[in-house]
Coordinates of C-alpha atoms in Angstrom, one line a residue:
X87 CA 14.4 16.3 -17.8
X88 CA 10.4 15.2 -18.4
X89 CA 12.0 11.7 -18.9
X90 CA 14.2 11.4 -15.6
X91 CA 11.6 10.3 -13.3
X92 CA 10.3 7.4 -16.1
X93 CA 14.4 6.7 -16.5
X94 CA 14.2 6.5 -12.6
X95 CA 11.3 4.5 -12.0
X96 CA 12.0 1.8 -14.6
X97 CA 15.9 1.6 -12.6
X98 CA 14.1 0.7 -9.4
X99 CA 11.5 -2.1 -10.8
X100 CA 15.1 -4.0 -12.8
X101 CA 16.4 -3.5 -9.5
X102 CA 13.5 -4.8 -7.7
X103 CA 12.1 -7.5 -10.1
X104 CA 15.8 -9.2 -11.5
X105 CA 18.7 -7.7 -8.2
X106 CA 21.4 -5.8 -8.7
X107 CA 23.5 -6.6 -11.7
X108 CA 27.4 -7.1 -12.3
X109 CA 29.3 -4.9 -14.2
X110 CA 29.5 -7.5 -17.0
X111 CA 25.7 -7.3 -17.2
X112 CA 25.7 -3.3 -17.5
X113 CA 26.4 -3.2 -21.2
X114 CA 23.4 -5.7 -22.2
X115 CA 20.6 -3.8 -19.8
X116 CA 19.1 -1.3 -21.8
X117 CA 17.5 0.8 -18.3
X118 CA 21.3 1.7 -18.4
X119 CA 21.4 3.3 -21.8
X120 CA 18.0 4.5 -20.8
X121 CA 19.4 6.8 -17.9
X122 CA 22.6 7.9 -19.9
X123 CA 20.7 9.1 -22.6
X124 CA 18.7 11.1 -20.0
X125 CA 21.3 12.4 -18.5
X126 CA 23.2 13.5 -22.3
X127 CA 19.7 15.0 -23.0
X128 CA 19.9 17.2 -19.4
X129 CA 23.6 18.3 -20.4
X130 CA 22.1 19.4 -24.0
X131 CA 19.5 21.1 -22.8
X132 CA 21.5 22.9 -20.0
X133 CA 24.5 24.1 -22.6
X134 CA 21.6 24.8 -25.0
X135 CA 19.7 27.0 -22.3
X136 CA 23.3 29.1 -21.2
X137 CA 24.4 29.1 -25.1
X138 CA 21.2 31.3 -26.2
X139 CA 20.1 28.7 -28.7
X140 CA 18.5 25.2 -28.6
X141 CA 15.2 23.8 -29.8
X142 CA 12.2 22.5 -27.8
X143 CA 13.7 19.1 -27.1
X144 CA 17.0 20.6 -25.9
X145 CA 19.0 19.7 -29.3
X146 CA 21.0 22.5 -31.4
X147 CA 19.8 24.1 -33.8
X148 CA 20.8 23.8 -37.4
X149 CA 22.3 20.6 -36.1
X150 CA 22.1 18.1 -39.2
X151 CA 20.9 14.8 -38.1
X152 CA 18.7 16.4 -35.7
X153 CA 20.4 15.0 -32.6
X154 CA 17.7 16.3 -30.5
X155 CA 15.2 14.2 -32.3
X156 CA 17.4 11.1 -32.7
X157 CA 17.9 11.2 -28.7
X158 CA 14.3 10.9 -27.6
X159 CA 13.8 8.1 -30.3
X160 CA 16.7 6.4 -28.6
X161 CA 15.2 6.7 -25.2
X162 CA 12.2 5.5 -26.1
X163 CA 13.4 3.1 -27.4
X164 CA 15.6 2.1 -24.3
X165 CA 12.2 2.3 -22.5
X166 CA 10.4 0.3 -24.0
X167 CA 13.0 -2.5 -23.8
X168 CA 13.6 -1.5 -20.1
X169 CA 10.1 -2.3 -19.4
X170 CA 10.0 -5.4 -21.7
X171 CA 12.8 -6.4 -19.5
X172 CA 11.2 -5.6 -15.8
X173 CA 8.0 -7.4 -17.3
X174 CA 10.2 -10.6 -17.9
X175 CA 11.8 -10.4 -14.8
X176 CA 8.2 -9.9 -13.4
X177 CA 5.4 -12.3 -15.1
X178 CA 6.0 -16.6 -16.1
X179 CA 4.7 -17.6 -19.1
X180 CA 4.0 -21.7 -19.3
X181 CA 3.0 -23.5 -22.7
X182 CA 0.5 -26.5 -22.6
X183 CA -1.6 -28.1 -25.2
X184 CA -4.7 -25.9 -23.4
X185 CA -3.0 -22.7 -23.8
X186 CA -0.5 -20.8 -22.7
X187 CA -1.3 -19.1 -19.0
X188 CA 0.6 -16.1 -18.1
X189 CA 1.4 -16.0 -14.3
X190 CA 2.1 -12.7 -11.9
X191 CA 4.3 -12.6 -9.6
X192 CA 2.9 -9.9 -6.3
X193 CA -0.1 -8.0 -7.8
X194 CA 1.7 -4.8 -6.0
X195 CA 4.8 -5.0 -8.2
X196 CA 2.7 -6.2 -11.0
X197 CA 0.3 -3.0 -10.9
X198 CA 3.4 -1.0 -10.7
X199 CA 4.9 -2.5 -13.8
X200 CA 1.5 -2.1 -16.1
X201 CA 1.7 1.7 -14.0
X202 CA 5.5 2.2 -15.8
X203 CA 4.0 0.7 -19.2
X204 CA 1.6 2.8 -19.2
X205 CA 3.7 6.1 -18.7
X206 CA 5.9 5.0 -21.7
X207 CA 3.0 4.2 -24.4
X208 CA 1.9 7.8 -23.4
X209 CA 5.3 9.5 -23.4
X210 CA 5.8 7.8 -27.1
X211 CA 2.5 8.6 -28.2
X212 CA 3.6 12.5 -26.7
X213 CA 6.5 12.5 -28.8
X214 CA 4.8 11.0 -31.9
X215 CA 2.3 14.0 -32.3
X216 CA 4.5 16.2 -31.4
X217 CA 6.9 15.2 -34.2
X218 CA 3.3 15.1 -36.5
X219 CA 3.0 19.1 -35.6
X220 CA 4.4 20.9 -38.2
X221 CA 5.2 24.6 -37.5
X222 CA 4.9 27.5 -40.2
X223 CA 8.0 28.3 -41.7
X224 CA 7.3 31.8 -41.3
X225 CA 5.0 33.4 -39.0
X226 CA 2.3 35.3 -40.7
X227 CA 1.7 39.0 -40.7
X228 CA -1.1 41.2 -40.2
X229 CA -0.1 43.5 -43.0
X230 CA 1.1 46.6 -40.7
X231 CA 4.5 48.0 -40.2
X232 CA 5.9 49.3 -37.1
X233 CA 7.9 52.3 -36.9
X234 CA 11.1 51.1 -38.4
X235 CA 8.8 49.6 -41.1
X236 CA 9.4 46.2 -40.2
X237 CA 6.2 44.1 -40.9
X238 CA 4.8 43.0 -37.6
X239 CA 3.8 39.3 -37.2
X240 CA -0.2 38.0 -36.6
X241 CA -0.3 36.3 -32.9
X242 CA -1.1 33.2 -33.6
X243 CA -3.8 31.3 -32.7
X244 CA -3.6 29.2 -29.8
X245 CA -4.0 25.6 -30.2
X246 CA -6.3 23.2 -28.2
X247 CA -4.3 20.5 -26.9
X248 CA -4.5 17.2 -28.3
X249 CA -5.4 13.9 -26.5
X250 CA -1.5 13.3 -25.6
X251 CA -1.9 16.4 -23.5
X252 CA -4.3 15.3 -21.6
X253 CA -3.1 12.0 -21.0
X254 CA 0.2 13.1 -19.9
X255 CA -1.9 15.3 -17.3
X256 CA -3.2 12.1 -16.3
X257 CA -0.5 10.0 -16.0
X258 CA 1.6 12.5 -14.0
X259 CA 1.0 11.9 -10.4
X260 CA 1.5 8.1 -11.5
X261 CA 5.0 8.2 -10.6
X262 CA 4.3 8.8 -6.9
X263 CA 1.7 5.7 -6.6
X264 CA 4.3 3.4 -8.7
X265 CA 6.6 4.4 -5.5
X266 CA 3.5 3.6 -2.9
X267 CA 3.4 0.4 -4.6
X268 CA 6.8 -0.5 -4.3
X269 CA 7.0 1.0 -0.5
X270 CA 4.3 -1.8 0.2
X271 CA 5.6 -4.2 -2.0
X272 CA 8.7 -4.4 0.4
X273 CA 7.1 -4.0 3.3
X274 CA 5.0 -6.8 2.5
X275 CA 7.4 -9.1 2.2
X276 CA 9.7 -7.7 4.7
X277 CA 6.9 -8.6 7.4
X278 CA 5.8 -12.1 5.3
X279 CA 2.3 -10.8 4.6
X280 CA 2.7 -11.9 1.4
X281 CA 0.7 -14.7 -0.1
X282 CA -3.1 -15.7 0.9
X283 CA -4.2 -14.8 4.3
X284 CA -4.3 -17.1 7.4
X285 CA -5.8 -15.3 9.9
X286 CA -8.4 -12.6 10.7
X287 CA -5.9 -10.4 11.2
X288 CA -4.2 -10.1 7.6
X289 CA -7.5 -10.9 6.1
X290 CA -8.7 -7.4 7.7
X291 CA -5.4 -5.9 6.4
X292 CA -5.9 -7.0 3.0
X293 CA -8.0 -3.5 2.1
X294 CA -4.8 -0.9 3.1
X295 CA -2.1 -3.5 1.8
X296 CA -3.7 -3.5 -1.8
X297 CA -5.4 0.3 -1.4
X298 CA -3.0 1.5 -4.0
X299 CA -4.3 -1.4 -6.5
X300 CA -7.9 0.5 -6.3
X301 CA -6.1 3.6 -7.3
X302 CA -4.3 2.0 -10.1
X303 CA -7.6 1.0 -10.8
X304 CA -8.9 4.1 -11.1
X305 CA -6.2 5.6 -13.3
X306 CA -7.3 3.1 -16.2
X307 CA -10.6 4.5 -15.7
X308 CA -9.3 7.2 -16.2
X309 CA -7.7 6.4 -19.6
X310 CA -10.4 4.6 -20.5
X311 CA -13.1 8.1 -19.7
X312 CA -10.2 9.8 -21.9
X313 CA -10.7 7.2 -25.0
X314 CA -14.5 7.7 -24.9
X315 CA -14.3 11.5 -24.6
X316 CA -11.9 11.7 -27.7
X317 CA -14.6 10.4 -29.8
X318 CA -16.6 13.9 -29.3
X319 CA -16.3 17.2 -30.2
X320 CA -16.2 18.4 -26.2
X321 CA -12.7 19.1 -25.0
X322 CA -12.4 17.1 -21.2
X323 CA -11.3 19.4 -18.9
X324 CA -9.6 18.8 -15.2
X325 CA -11.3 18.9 -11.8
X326 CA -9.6 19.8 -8.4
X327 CA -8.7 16.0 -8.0
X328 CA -7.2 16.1 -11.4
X329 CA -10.1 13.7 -13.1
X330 CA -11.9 14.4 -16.4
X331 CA -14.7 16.6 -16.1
X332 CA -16.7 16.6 -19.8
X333 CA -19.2 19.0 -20.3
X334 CA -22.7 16.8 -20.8
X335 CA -22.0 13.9 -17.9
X336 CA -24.8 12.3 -18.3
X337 CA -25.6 8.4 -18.7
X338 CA -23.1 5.9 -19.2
X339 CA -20.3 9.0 -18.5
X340 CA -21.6 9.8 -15.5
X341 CA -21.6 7.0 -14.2
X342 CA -17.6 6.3 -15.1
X343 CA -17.0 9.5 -13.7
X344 CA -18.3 8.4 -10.5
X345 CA -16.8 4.4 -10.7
X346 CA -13.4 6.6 -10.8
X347 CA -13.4 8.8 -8.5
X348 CA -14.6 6.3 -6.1
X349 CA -11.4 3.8 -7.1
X350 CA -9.0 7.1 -6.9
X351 CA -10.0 8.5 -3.1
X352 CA -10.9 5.0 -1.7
X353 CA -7.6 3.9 -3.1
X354 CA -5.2 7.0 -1.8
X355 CA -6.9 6.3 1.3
X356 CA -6.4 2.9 1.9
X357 CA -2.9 2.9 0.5
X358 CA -1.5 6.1 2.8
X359 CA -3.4 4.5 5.9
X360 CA -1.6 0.9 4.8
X361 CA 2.1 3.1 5.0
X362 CA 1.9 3.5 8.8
X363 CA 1.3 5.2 11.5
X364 CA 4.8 6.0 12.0
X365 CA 5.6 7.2 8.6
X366 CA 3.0 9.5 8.9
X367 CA 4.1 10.7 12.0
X368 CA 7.9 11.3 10.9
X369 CA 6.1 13.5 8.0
X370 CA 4.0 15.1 9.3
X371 CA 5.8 16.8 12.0
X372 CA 8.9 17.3 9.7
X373 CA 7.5 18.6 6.1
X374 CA 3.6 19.6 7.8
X375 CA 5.0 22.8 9.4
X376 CA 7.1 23.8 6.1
X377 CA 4.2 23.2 3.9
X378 CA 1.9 25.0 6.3
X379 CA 4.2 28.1 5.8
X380 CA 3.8 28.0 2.3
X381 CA 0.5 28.2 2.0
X382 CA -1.2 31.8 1.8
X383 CA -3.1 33.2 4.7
X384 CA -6.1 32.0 3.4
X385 CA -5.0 28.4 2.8
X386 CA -3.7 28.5 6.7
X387 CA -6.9 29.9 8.1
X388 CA -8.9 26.8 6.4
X389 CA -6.5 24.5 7.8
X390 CA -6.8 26.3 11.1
X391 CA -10.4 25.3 11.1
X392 CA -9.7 22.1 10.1
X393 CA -7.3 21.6 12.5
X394 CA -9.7 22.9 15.2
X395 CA -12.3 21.0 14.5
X396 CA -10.6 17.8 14.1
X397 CA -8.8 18.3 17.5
X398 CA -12.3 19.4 19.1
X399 CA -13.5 15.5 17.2
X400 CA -10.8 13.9 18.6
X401 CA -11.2 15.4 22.1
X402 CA -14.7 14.3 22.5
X403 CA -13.7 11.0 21.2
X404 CA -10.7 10.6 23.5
X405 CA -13.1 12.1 26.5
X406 CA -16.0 8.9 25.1
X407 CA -13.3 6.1 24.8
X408 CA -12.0 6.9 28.4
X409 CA -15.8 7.1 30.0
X410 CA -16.2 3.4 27.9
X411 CA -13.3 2.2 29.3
X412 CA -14.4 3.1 32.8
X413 CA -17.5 1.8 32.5
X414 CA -16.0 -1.2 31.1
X415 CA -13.4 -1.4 33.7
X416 CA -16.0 -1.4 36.7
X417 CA -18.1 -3.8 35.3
X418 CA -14.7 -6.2 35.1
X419 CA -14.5 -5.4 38.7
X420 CA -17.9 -6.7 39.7
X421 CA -17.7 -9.5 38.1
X422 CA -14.5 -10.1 39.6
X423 CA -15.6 -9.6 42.7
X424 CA -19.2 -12.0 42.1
X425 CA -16.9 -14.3 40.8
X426 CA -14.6 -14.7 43.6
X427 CA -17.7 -14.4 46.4
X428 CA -19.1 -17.3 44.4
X429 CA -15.9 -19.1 44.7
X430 CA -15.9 -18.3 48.3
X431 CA -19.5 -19.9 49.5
X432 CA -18.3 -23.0 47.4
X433 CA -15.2 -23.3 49.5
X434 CA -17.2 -22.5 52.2
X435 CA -19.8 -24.9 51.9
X436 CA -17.2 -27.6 50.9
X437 CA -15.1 -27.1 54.2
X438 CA -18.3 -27.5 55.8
X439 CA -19.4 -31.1 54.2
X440 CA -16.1 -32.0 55.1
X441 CA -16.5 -31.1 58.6
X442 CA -19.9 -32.6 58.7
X443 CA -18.7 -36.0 57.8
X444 CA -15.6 -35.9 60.0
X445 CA -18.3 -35.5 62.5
X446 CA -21.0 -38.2 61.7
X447 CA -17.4 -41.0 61.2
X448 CA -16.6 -40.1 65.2
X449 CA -20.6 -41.0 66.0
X450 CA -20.2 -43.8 64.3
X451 CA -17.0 -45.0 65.6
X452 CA -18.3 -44.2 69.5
X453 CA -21.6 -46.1 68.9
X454 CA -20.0 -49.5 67.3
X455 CA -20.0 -52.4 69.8
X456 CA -17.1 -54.9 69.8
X457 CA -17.2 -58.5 71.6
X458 CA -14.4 -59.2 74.2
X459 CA -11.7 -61.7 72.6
X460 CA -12.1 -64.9 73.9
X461 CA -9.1 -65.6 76.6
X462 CA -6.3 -68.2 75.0
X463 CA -6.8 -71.5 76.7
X464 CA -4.0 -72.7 78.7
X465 CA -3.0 -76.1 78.4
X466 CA -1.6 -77.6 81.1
X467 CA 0.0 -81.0 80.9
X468 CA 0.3 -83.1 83.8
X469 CA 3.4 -85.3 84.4
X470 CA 3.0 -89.0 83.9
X471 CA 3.2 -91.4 86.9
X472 CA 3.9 -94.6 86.8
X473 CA 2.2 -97.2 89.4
X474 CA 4.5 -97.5 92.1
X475 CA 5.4 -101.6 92.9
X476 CA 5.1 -102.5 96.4
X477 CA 8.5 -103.0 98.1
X478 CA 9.6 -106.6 99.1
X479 CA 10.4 -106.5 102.6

């Protein structure tokens, strides 16, 4: 059952990074075999459990080939070509005569795949010292009897854990960011964010698209802090945020201590303020209440302070936002009002130029002096007489 949420995770990127397959396809994807085996190992450890009898891993005991052991070697096994698979689907490898140069697809689903690498090098490393722990054949005795003079077995000595142990307390809450990542992933190209930004806008957005990055960032701090440590003698111990807390931070520890936990909460952050305001919402008024009833009384009357003094924080805000707003408003007002006084004289003063030369064109036009048109001349033709003879008598 520790490997159902790996199983799951690694079915959503070959989903995600190659679609949905065909049935034909089925029997060549190895994420398939991957969840079967999980699910044959649930079954085993389930009959095992109601049976009386079973080992650690869930197999039967006295079982010959150790069935147990042979199905976590085969899940492994499946992971690791599951995730050899999502990471082809995933990355493009070209071949020149510089080089080769390996190319990412999104860096959200990319983070998410190294995320699900990472969780199955340190589940097979889990399984590898646990198969390298031997356990006595018998348990050893203190050398007393009890009353039916049966020799009572020596407690034995706890064990510190080893390195796997703690990196599997590492890796745990990795599952949930490899779903952040994916949640974003979508959205991302849902809205067609993706890509370079080409605006102010997405170029402000950039910080709570690729919060959860920071966190993944931080998690390989983490690792790394975890490599370092092993080489002591001190045994790293857990803080409240789940990050390594040695027992001499000083220098160069410190200082990763401090690189990490800024990646982790600036991260987480980012990357639940990049979700949404409305996923939040839906949330937090359906799974706050029944998480607040599950917390003991004093766990509720912290959050009731909280919750007090972040309403009082946003009242005064609210009460300063509305008073700015006001002030802003009224000031729009009178400029508004200057502006449209302004736009008044100039109308004003333009209707009276107009009138003022309507009024200097009518002087002008009363004061001009015209000559009289000369009258036509008539011409008159007289009729043509010819000299009269005198009459002969």
């Amino acid at each position: 059952a520790a490997a159902a949420p790996l199983a799951a995770t690694l079915a959503l990127l070959d989903n995600a990074s190659l679609g949905p397959g065909s049935w034909l396809v089925a029997p060549v994807n190895p994420v398939v075999y991957c969840v079967l085996l999980v699910l044959v190992q649930m079954a085993m450890g389930l009959l095992a459990h109601h049976g009386g009898k079973g080992g650690a891993n869930g197999s039967a005991e006295g079982s010959p080939a150790g069935l147990g052991h042979l199905l976590a070697l085969g899940l492994h096994a499946t992971m690791v070509l599951g995730t050899a698979r999502v990471a082809a689907g995933t990355l493009s490898a070209e071949l020149s005569m510089s080089g080769i140069s390996v190319r990412w697809g999104d860096p959200l689903f990319a983070t998410a795949s190294l995320l699900t690498a990472l969780l199955v090098v340190v589940s097979a490393a889990e399984l590898v010292c646990a198969s390298e722990a031997a356990a006595p054949a018998k348990a050893p005795t203190n050398g007393c009897s009890d009353a039916t003079g049966a020799e009572t077995a020596e407690a034995a000595p706890q064990e510190a854990p080893g390195i796997a142990s703690y990196a599997k307390a590492i890796v745990a809450p990795v599952h949930s960011l490899i779903l952040g990542l994916l949640i974003v992933h979508v959205q991302s190209q849902a809205s067609g964010d993706f890509g370079a930004p080409t605006s102010l806008a997405s170029f402000a957005a950039l910080p709570f698209q690729y919060g959860f990055i920071l966190a993944a960032v931080g998690v390989g701090l983490q690792v790394a802090a975890l490599a370092v440590g092993a080489l002591g003698d001190a045994a790293p111990a857990l803080d409240g945020t789940g990050t390594l807390r040695w027992q001499q931070e000083t220098g160069p520890a410190a200082a990763l201590r401090k690189a990490t936990l800024a990646c982790l909460l600036s991260g987480l952050f980012l990357g639940w303020a990049g979700l949404g305001v409305g996923l939040w919402a839906v949330l937090g008024l359906t799974l706050g209440p029944c998480c607040y009833v599950l917390l003991p009384a004093e766990a509720r009357a912290v959050c009731g302070s909280i919750a007090c003094e972040v309403c009082s924080a946003a009242g005064e805000a609210a009460e300063g936002l509305s008073s700015f707003v006001q002030a802003y408003v009224k000031q729009r007002q009178y400029e508004q009002e200057v502006l449209h006084a302004r736009k008044a004289d100039e109308m004003a003063a333009q209707v009276e130029r107009e009138l003022g030369g309507d009024a200097k064109g009518g002087k002008a036009l009363k004061g001009l002096k015209t000559k009289a048109a000369a009258p036509a001349e008539v011409k008159t033709s007289k009729a043509k007489t010819s000299p009269s003879k005198p009459k002969r008598r």
